[in-house]
Short mmCIF file of C-alpha atoms in Angstrom, two decimals:
data_model
loop_
_atom_site.label_atom_id
_atom_site.label_comp_id
_atom_site.label_asym_id
_atom_site.label_seq_id
_atom_site.Cartn_x
_atom_site.Cartn_y
_atom_site.Cartn_z
CA UNK A 24 -4.04 -22.94 -8.52
CA UNK A 25 -2.17 -19.87 -9.25
CA UNK A 26 -2.01 -16.48 -7.93
CA UNK A 27 -0.21 -13.51 -8.38
CA UNK A 28 0.63 -11.09 -5.32
CA UNK A 29 1.32 -7.93 -6.00
CA UNK A 30 3.13 -6.37 -3.23
CA UNK A 31 5.25 -2.94 -3.42
CA UNK A 32 6.91 -3.75 -0.18
CA UNK A 33 7.89 -7.02 0.22
CA UNK A 34 9.24 -7.49 3.41
CA UNK A 35 10.34 -10.53 5.08
CA UNK A 36 7.82 -10.97 7.18
CA UNK A 37 5.46 -11.42 4.19
CA UNK A 38 8.11 -12.90 2.13
CA UNK A 39 8.44 -15.71 4.90
CA UNK A 40 4.25 -16.22 5.56
CA UNK A 41 4.04 -16.43 1.44
CA UNK A 42 6.70 -18.94 0.85
CA UNK A 43 4.61 -21.58 3.94
CA UNK A 44 1.65 -20.43 2.57
CA UNK A 45 2.82 -22.34 -0.77
CA UNK A 46 4.18 -24.94 1.00
CA UNK A 47 1.44 -26.06 2.74
CA UNK A 48 -1.52 -25.90 0.78
CA UNK A 49 -1.88 -27.04 -3.16
CA UNK A 50 -1.14 -23.16 -4.85
CA UNK A 51 1.69 -21.89 -7.12
CA UNK A 52 2.52 -18.46 -6.42
CA UNK A 53 4.03 -15.50 -8.19
CA UNK A 54 5.23 -12.12 -6.34
CA UNK A 55 5.21 -9.00 -8.39
CA UNK A 56 7.17 -6.94 -6.15
CA UNK A 57 8.65 -3.82 -5.94
CA UNK A 58 11.79 -2.37 -4.45
CA UNK A 59 9.95 -0.94 -0.81
CA UNK A 60 10.49 1.97 1.11
CA UNK A 61 14.20 3.42 0.71
CA UNK A 62 16.05 4.70 4.05
CA UNK A 63 12.76 3.77 6.24
CA UNK A 64 14.46 1.28 8.58
CA UNK A 65 13.31 -1.56 6.77
CA UNK A 66 15.34 -4.54 7.81
CA UNK A 67 16.81 -6.22 4.77
CA UNK A 68 15.24 -9.57 3.30
CA UNK A 69 16.64 -13.03 3.25
CA UNK A 70 15.56 -14.32 -0.01
CA UNK A 71 14.76 -18.16 0.74
CA UNK A 72 12.21 -17.55 -0.86
CA UNK A 73 9.81 -20.88 -2.88
CA UNK A 74 7.60 -18.76 -4.56
CA UNK A 75 7.96 -17.34 -7.91
CA UNK A 76 9.10 -14.37 -7.54
CA UNK A 77 9.51 -10.61 -10.19
CA UNK A 78 11.31 -7.89 -8.93
CA UNK A 79 10.72 -4.33 -10.91
CA UNK A 80 12.37 -0.81 -10.06
CA UNK A 81 9.41 0.12 -8.57
CA UNK A 82 9.37 2.18 -5.05
CA UNK A 83 6.52 1.59 -3.22
CA UNK A 84 5.15 5.58 -3.40
CA UNK A 85 5.47 4.70 -7.62
CA UNK A 86 3.84 1.55 -7.65
CA UNK A 87 0.22 1.91 -8.51
CA UNK A 88 0.98 4.52 -10.68
CA UNK A 89 4.32 2.44 -12.74
CA UNK A 90 3.57 1.73 -16.46
CA UNK A 91 6.07 -1.53 -15.61
CA UNK A 92 3.76 -2.84 -13.08
CA UNK A 93 0.41 -1.81 -15.62
CA UNK A 94 2.38 -3.95 -18.28
CA UNK A 95 3.24 -7.22 -16.12
CA UNK A 96 -0.26 -7.17 -14.84
CA UNK A 97 -1.29 -6.94 -18.46
CA UNK A 98 0.55 -10.21 -19.12
CA UNK A 99 -0.72 -11.58 -16.03
CA UNK A 100 -4.67 -11.66 -16.89
CA UNK A 101 -5.77 -15.25 -17.54
CA UNK A 102 -2.76 -16.73 -16.86
CA UNK A 103 -3.55 -16.94 -13.28
CA UNK A 104 -6.84 -18.17 -10.90
CA UNK A 105 -5.77 -15.49 -8.94
CA UNK A 106 -4.27 -11.36 -8.65
CA UNK A 107 -4.24 -9.81 -5.29
CA UNK A 108 -4.25 -5.96 -5.30
CA UNK A 109 -3.76 -4.31 -2.14
CA UNK A 110 -6.59 -2.12 -1.95
CA UNK A 111 -5.15 1.21 -1.49
CA UNK A 112 -6.09 4.94 -2.78
CA UNK A 113 -2.89 5.19 -4.38
CA UNK A 114 -3.54 2.04 -6.52
CA UNK A 115 -6.93 2.85 -7.75
CA UNK A 116 -5.02 3.14 -11.36
CA UNK A 117 -3.76 -0.25 -11.52
CA UNK A 118 -6.91 -1.58 -10.29
CA UNK A 119 -8.86 -0.40 -12.86
CA UNK A 120 -6.50 -1.10 -15.12
CA UNK A 121 -6.81 -4.84 -14.15
CA UNK A 122 -10.44 -4.32 -14.69
CA UNK A 123 -9.94 -3.16 -18.18
CA UNK A 124 -7.21 -5.56 -18.88
CA UNK A 125 -10.09 -8.51 -18.17
CA UNK A 126 -12.84 -7.19 -19.79
CA UNK A 127 -10.66 -7.00 -22.94
CA UNK A 128 -9.20 -10.09 -22.50
CA UNK A 129 -13.22 -11.29 -22.73
CA UNK A 130 -12.90 -15.36 -22.67
CA UNK A 131 -9.57 -15.84 -21.74
CA UNK A 132 -9.27 -13.17 -19.02
CA UNK A 133 -12.71 -15.05 -17.40
CA UNK A 134 -10.34 -17.39 -15.49
CA UNK A 135 -8.66 -14.41 -13.06
CA UNK A 136 -10.54 -12.97 -10.39
CA UNK A 137 -9.14 -10.67 -8.04
CA UNK A 138 -8.71 -9.82 -4.12
CA UNK A 139 -7.17 -7.89 -1.79
CA UNK A 140 -5.44 -8.43 1.70
CA UNK A 141 -6.32 -5.40 3.40
CA UNK A 142 -7.47 -3.17 6.70
CA UNK A 143 -11.42 -2.16 7.03
CA UNK A 144 -12.13 1.21 6.71
CA UNK A 145 -11.49 3.66 9.91
CA UNK A 146 -15.12 4.45 10.37
CA UNK A 147 -14.38 6.84 13.67
CA UNK A 148 -11.98 8.45 15.32
CA UNK A 149 -9.02 11.19 14.59
CA UNK A 150 -8.50 9.65 11.03
CA UNK A 151 -11.68 8.15 9.69
CA UNK A 152 -12.07 8.06 6.68
CA UNK A 153 -13.90 10.53 4.99
CA UNK A 154 -16.55 10.95 1.63
CA UNK A 155 -14.10 10.12 -1.07
CA UNK A 156 -12.32 7.49 1.04
CA UNK A 157 -15.84 5.73 1.49
CA UNK A 158 -16.54 5.91 -1.87
CA UNK A 159 -12.95 4.32 -3.43
CA UNK A 160 -13.77 1.83 -1.02
CA UNK A 161 -17.21 0.56 -2.04
CA UNK A 162 -15.70 0.57 -5.41
CA UNK A 163 -12.97 -1.26 -4.51
CA UNK A 164 -15.30 -3.44 -2.50
CA UNK A 165 -17.80 -4.09 -5.41
CA UNK A 166 -15.55 -4.85 -8.31
CA UNK A 167 -13.29 -7.21 -5.77
CA UNK A 168 -13.89 -11.28 -5.84
CA UNK A 169 -12.86 -11.24 -2.73
CA UNK A 170 -12.00 -9.13 0.52
CA UNK A 171 -9.49 -10.79 3.27
CA UNK A 172 -9.16 -8.16 6.24
CA UNK A 173 -6.79 -8.03 8.79
CA UNK A 174 -9.30 -8.87 11.45
CA UNK A 175 -12.14 -10.60 12.44
CA UNK A 176 -13.49 -7.52 14.03
CA UNK A 177 -12.14 -5.30 11.23
CA UNK A 178 -14.58 -7.99 8.59
CA UNK A 179 -17.52 -7.52 10.86
CA UNK A 180 -17.77 -3.93 10.89
CA UNK A 181 -17.52 -3.63 6.84
CA UNK A 182 -20.54 -6.12 6.37
CA UNK A 183 -22.37 -4.20 9.69
CA UNK A 184 -22.20 -1.26 7.74
CA UNK A 185 -23.41 -2.62 4.18
CA UNK A 186 -19.31 -1.89 2.81
CA UNK A 187 -19.92 -5.32 1.49
CA UNK A 188 -21.62 -8.59 1.06
CA UNK A 189 -21.28 -11.67 3.51
CA UNK A 190 -20.40 -13.70 0.04
CA UNK A 191 -17.10 -12.14 -0.40
CA UNK A 192 -15.45 -10.90 3.28
CA UNK A 193 -12.73 -13.20 4.73
CA UNK A 194 -10.23 -12.63 7.55
CA UNK A 195 -7.23 -13.57 8.55
CA UNK A 196 -5.34 -12.16 11.33
CA UNK A 197 -2.27 -10.19 10.27
CA UNK A 198 0.84 -11.38 12.05
CA UNK A 199 4.24 -12.28 12.27
CA UNK A 200 6.40 -15.58 12.24
CA UNK A 201 5.10 -17.38 15.30
CA UNK A 202 6.99 -20.37 13.95
CA UNK A 203 10.26 -18.85 14.38
CA UNK A 204 8.96 -17.89 17.76
CA UNK A 205 8.51 -20.98 18.43
CA UNK A 206 11.76 -22.35 17.36
CA UNK A 207 13.57 -19.91 19.82
CA UNK A 208 11.14 -19.25 22.57
CA UNK A 209 9.87 -21.02 25.80
CA UNK A 210 7.40 -18.86 27.40
CA UNK A 211 8.87 -17.76 30.37
CA UNK A 212 7.64 -14.58 33.44
CA UNK A 213 9.98 -11.73 33.09
CA UNK A 214 11.98 -11.16 36.40
CA UNK A 215 10.07 -9.16 38.72
CA UNK A 216 13.04 -7.29 40.84
CA UNK A 217 14.28 -5.43 37.05
CA UNK A 218 11.05 -4.42 35.26
CA UNK A 219 11.38 -3.42 31.82
CA UNK A 220 10.20 -1.27 28.73
CA UNK A 221 10.77 -3.29 25.45
CA UNK A 222 10.06 -1.36 21.99
CA UNK A 223 10.16 -2.92 19.23
CA UNK A 224 9.67 -1.52 15.77
CA UNK A 225 10.97 1.17 12.88
CA UNK A 226 12.10 4.27 14.53
CA UNK A 227 10.45 7.06 12.08
CA UNK A 228 8.07 9.62 13.70
CA UNK A 229 5.00 7.68 13.89
CA UNK A 230 6.26 5.74 16.10
CA UNK A 231 6.31 8.89 18.82
CA UNK A 232 9.49 8.14 20.39
CA UNK A 233 9.79 11.43 22.25
CA UNK A 234 6.87 10.47 24.27
CA UNK A 235 8.39 7.34 24.72
CA UNK A 236 11.55 8.73 26.07
CA UNK A 237 9.16 10.96 28.47
CA UNK A 238 7.56 8.27 29.57
CA UNK A 239 10.43 6.07 30.70
CA UNK A 240 11.82 9.35 32.66
CA UNK A 241 8.89 10.03 34.41
CA UNK A 242 8.29 6.36 35.20
CA UNK A 243 12.04 6.73 36.72
CA UNK A 244 11.68 9.06 38.62
CA UNK A 245 8.82 6.53 40.95
CA UNK A 246 10.77 5.24 43.93
CA UNK A 247 9.78 1.81 43.28
CA UNK A 248 11.10 2.05 39.38
CA UNK A 249 13.98 3.75 40.09
CA UNK A 250 16.06 1.09 38.52
CA UNK A 251 13.68 0.53 35.67
CA UNK A 252 15.41 -0.39 31.98
CA UNK A 253 14.49 0.54 28.27
CA UNK A 254 15.19 -2.10 25.43
CA UNK A 255 14.71 -0.79 21.78
CA UNK A 256 15.18 -2.64 18.95
CA UNK A 257 14.47 -0.88 15.98
CA UNK A 258 16.46 1.58 12.95
CA UNK A 259 15.26 4.67 10.64
CA UNK A 260 15.42 7.89 10.17
CA UNK A 261 14.83 8.64 13.96
CA UNK A 262 17.66 6.85 15.40
CA UNK A 263 19.41 9.97 16.52
CA UNK A 264 16.94 10.53 19.39
CA UNK A 265 17.33 7.02 20.59
CA UNK A 266 21.21 7.21 20.67
CA UNK A 267 21.45 10.34 22.36
CA UNK A 268 19.18 8.90 24.46
CA UNK A 269 21.04 5.19 25.10
CA UNK A 270 24.23 7.33 25.44
CA UNK A 271 23.02 9.65 27.94
CA UNK A 272 21.16 7.03 30.21
CA UNK A 273 22.81 3.57 31.06
CA UNK A 274 19.52 1.98 32.09
CA UNK A 275 18.79 2.83 27.77
CA UNK A 276 19.72 0.01 25.26
CA UNK A 277 19.58 0.50 21.32
CA UNK A 278 20.03 -2.99 19.71
CA UNK A 279 19.68 -1.45 15.90
CA UNK A 280 17.13 -3.85 13.45
CA UNK A 281 17.04 -7.14 14.46
CA UNK A 282 14.31 -9.65 12.75
CA UNK A 283 16.29 -12.91 13.98
CA UNK A 284 14.30 -14.32 16.35
CA UNK A 285 17.11 -16.12 18.03
CA UNK A 286 18.09 -12.51 18.92
CA UNK A 287 15.16 -10.83 19.60
CA UNK A 288 13.56 -13.69 22.41
CA UNK A 289 16.54 -12.63 24.77
CA UNK A 290 15.57 -9.26 24.97
CA UNK A 291 11.95 -10.23 24.97
CA UNK A 292 12.24 -12.70 27.77
CA UNK A 293 13.99 -9.48 29.76
CA UNK A 294 10.83 -7.37 28.52
CA UNK A 295 7.39 -6.30 31.43
CA UNK A 296 5.67 -4.80 28.69
CA UNK A 297 6.09 -3.70 25.08
CA UNK A 298 5.34 0.14 24.58
CA UNK A 299 4.92 1.34 21.50
CA UNK A 300 3.59 5.11 22.06
CA UNK A 301 2.22 5.48 18.70
CA UNK A 302 1.54 3.55 15.65
CA UNK A 303 1.96 0.03 16.74
CA UNK A 304 1.00 -2.45 13.95
CA UNK A 305 2.64 -5.84 14.24
CA UNK A 306 4.59 -4.63 17.62
CA UNK A 307 1.27 -6.30 18.97
CA UNK A 308 1.88 -9.57 17.88
CA UNK A 309 5.47 -9.54 18.95
CA UNK A 310 4.32 -8.23 21.96
CA UNK A 311 1.17 -11.10 22.32
CA UNK A 312 3.89 -14.20 20.87
CA UNK A 313 6.19 -13.91 23.65
CA UNK A 314 3.73 -13.41 26.03
CA UNK A 315 4.22 -9.10 26.66
CA UNK A 316 1.44 -6.68 27.42
CA UNK A 317 1.17 -4.40 24.88
CA UNK A 318 0.82 -0.52 25.92
CA UNK A 319 -0.29 2.32 23.40
CA UNK A 320 -2.17 5.09 22.46
CA UNK A 321 -5.72 4.87 21.80
CA UNK A 322 -6.59 8.34 21.24
CA UNK A 323 -4.56 8.24 17.88
CA UNK A 324 -5.01 6.70 14.58
CA UNK A 325 -4.17 3.58 14.84
CA UNK A 326 -3.47 0.05 12.18
CA UNK A 327 -5.72 -2.61 12.58
CA UNK A 328 -3.48 -5.08 15.13
CA UNK A 329 -4.98 -2.71 18.37
CA UNK A 330 -8.08 -4.55 17.91
CA UNK A 331 -6.14 -7.85 19.30
CA UNK A 332 -5.69 -5.70 22.86
CA UNK A 333 -7.70 -5.86 25.38
CA UNK A 334 -7.75 -3.17 27.43
CA UNK A 335 -7.17 -3.94 30.78
CA UNK A 336 -7.08 -7.73 30.38
CA UNK A 337 -3.65 -7.89 28.13
CA UNK A 338 -2.66 -4.89 27.76
CA UNK A 339 -3.68 -0.78 27.86
CA UNK A 340 -4.83 1.66 25.49
CA UNK A 341 -4.75 4.84 26.94
CA UNK A 342 -6.60 7.63 26.37
CA UNK A 343 -5.88 9.68 29.99
CA UNK A 344 -3.68 13.11 30.25
CA UNK A 345 -0.25 12.47 30.61
CA UNK A 346 -0.58 11.59 34.60
CA UNK A 347 -3.49 9.02 34.74
CA UNK A 348 -1.44 6.84 31.60
CA UNK A 349 1.89 7.19 33.18
CA UNK A 350 0.08 6.41 36.89
CA UNK A 351 -1.34 3.28 34.74
CA UNK A 352 1.66 1.87 33.38
CA UNK A 353 3.44 2.15 36.83
CA UNK A 354 0.64 0.09 38.05
CA UNK A 355 1.33 -2.65 35.62
CA UNK A 356 4.66 -2.18 36.23
CA UNK A 357 5.27 -2.56 40.01
CA UNK A 358 1.82 -4.78 40.33
CA UNK A 359 3.47 -8.16 38.92
CA UNK A 360 0.64 -10.36 37.77
CA UNK A 361 1.82 -13.88 36.40
CA UNK A 362 -1.93 -14.70 35.06
CA UNK A 363 -1.68 -11.17 33.00
CA UNK A 364 1.57 -12.60 31.07
CA UNK A 365 -0.54 -16.23 31.07
CA UNK A 366 -3.34 -14.30 29.22
CA UNK A 367 -0.94 -12.80 26.66
CA UNK A 368 0.59 -15.45 25.62
CA UNK A 369 -2.78 -17.71 24.98
CA UNK A 370 -3.92 -14.52 22.96
CA UNK A 371 -0.70 -14.52 20.82
CA UNK A 372 -0.97 -18.32 20.16
CA UNK A 373 -4.09 -17.31 18.40
CA UNK A 374 -2.44 -15.01 16.17
CA UNK A 375 -0.04 -18.07 14.53
CA UNK A 376 1.22 -18.42 10.83
CA UNK A 377 -0.47 -21.66 10.47
CA UNK A 378 -3.63 -20.08 11.03
CA UNK A 379 -3.27 -17.22 8.73
CA UNK A 380 -2.28 -19.62 6.23
CA UNK A 381 -5.34 -21.75 6.22
CA UNK A 382 -8.00 -18.64 6.24
CA UNK A 383 -6.30 -16.74 3.49
CA UNK A 384 -7.14 -20.58 1.63
CA UNK A 385 -9.88 -20.84 2.58
CA UNK A 386 -11.15 -17.51 0.75
CA UNK A 387 -9.28 -18.61 -2.65
CA UNK A 388 -11.64 -21.92 -2.58
#
């Protein structure tokens, strides 16, 4: 089965997953990739991919409007069984073009079907989808042959809301390279006497780094948390905020961008919790796969991975005022509970890359 996977940004996680998908299943995968995001703290990709790669000099923001991408897509019709086109509003022109290319190709193009791997439509909260977004989404869903959602909960929401028929809706938990974690990490409890907060992700505005530092400083004022430490893994446009804070406070360690799990594992082993005040994403998976509670905010727009966090069971989804939120985090740090870490680790086991590959392949059968 031949698959063309369109990827405006081919990051190191995606490259590893697609390589494993091709290795473990009877798929011949070609990735049509852009150059991604420049200057946004994305780590370099290790090019050990086993799939075919067509690299175009097109930035992520221009990918959906690029004549180069449309030309490659036109030539692909009829040569692939499946083409994955990300369901995003900015890719609408690209998707309509693909439908037109298939129509013009006639019998030659009938072999090719389209699918998307994406998050579900946000139906509530501060950034719920407006009318235009809903209409565009329904257009995609009605003409895509398959839609694979990031989470099972998101898939069921779209089916239950009447946005997509059950027959074309699938899900595959968005995840990280759990194989690499398993090679470098054996589950362990953090050191009870040394409470530690860990942040992992790009240092960009939507991560809300000032709140991370504000909460850290407030928590240190508690007698039982006076030796609290903060480890920051990541780089990006707001790195100066963390750099300055680490210069002024020896309890803050800034490690820069790290993607090698052999280097991440000893830092995660020290962490009592993983705290991302803003946009969470795959940092949820990173925390749970290491058996660490995940803490974030629930009254802001969050990506679908937030569905993996069960508030009060394997982490905290904060919705109170600052004092209430800090009190909840303090209790989590002070009241050491081995069963909490065991529960987090069990939840992380369900987010394996093997499961992702299996479910993506199932959707294409």
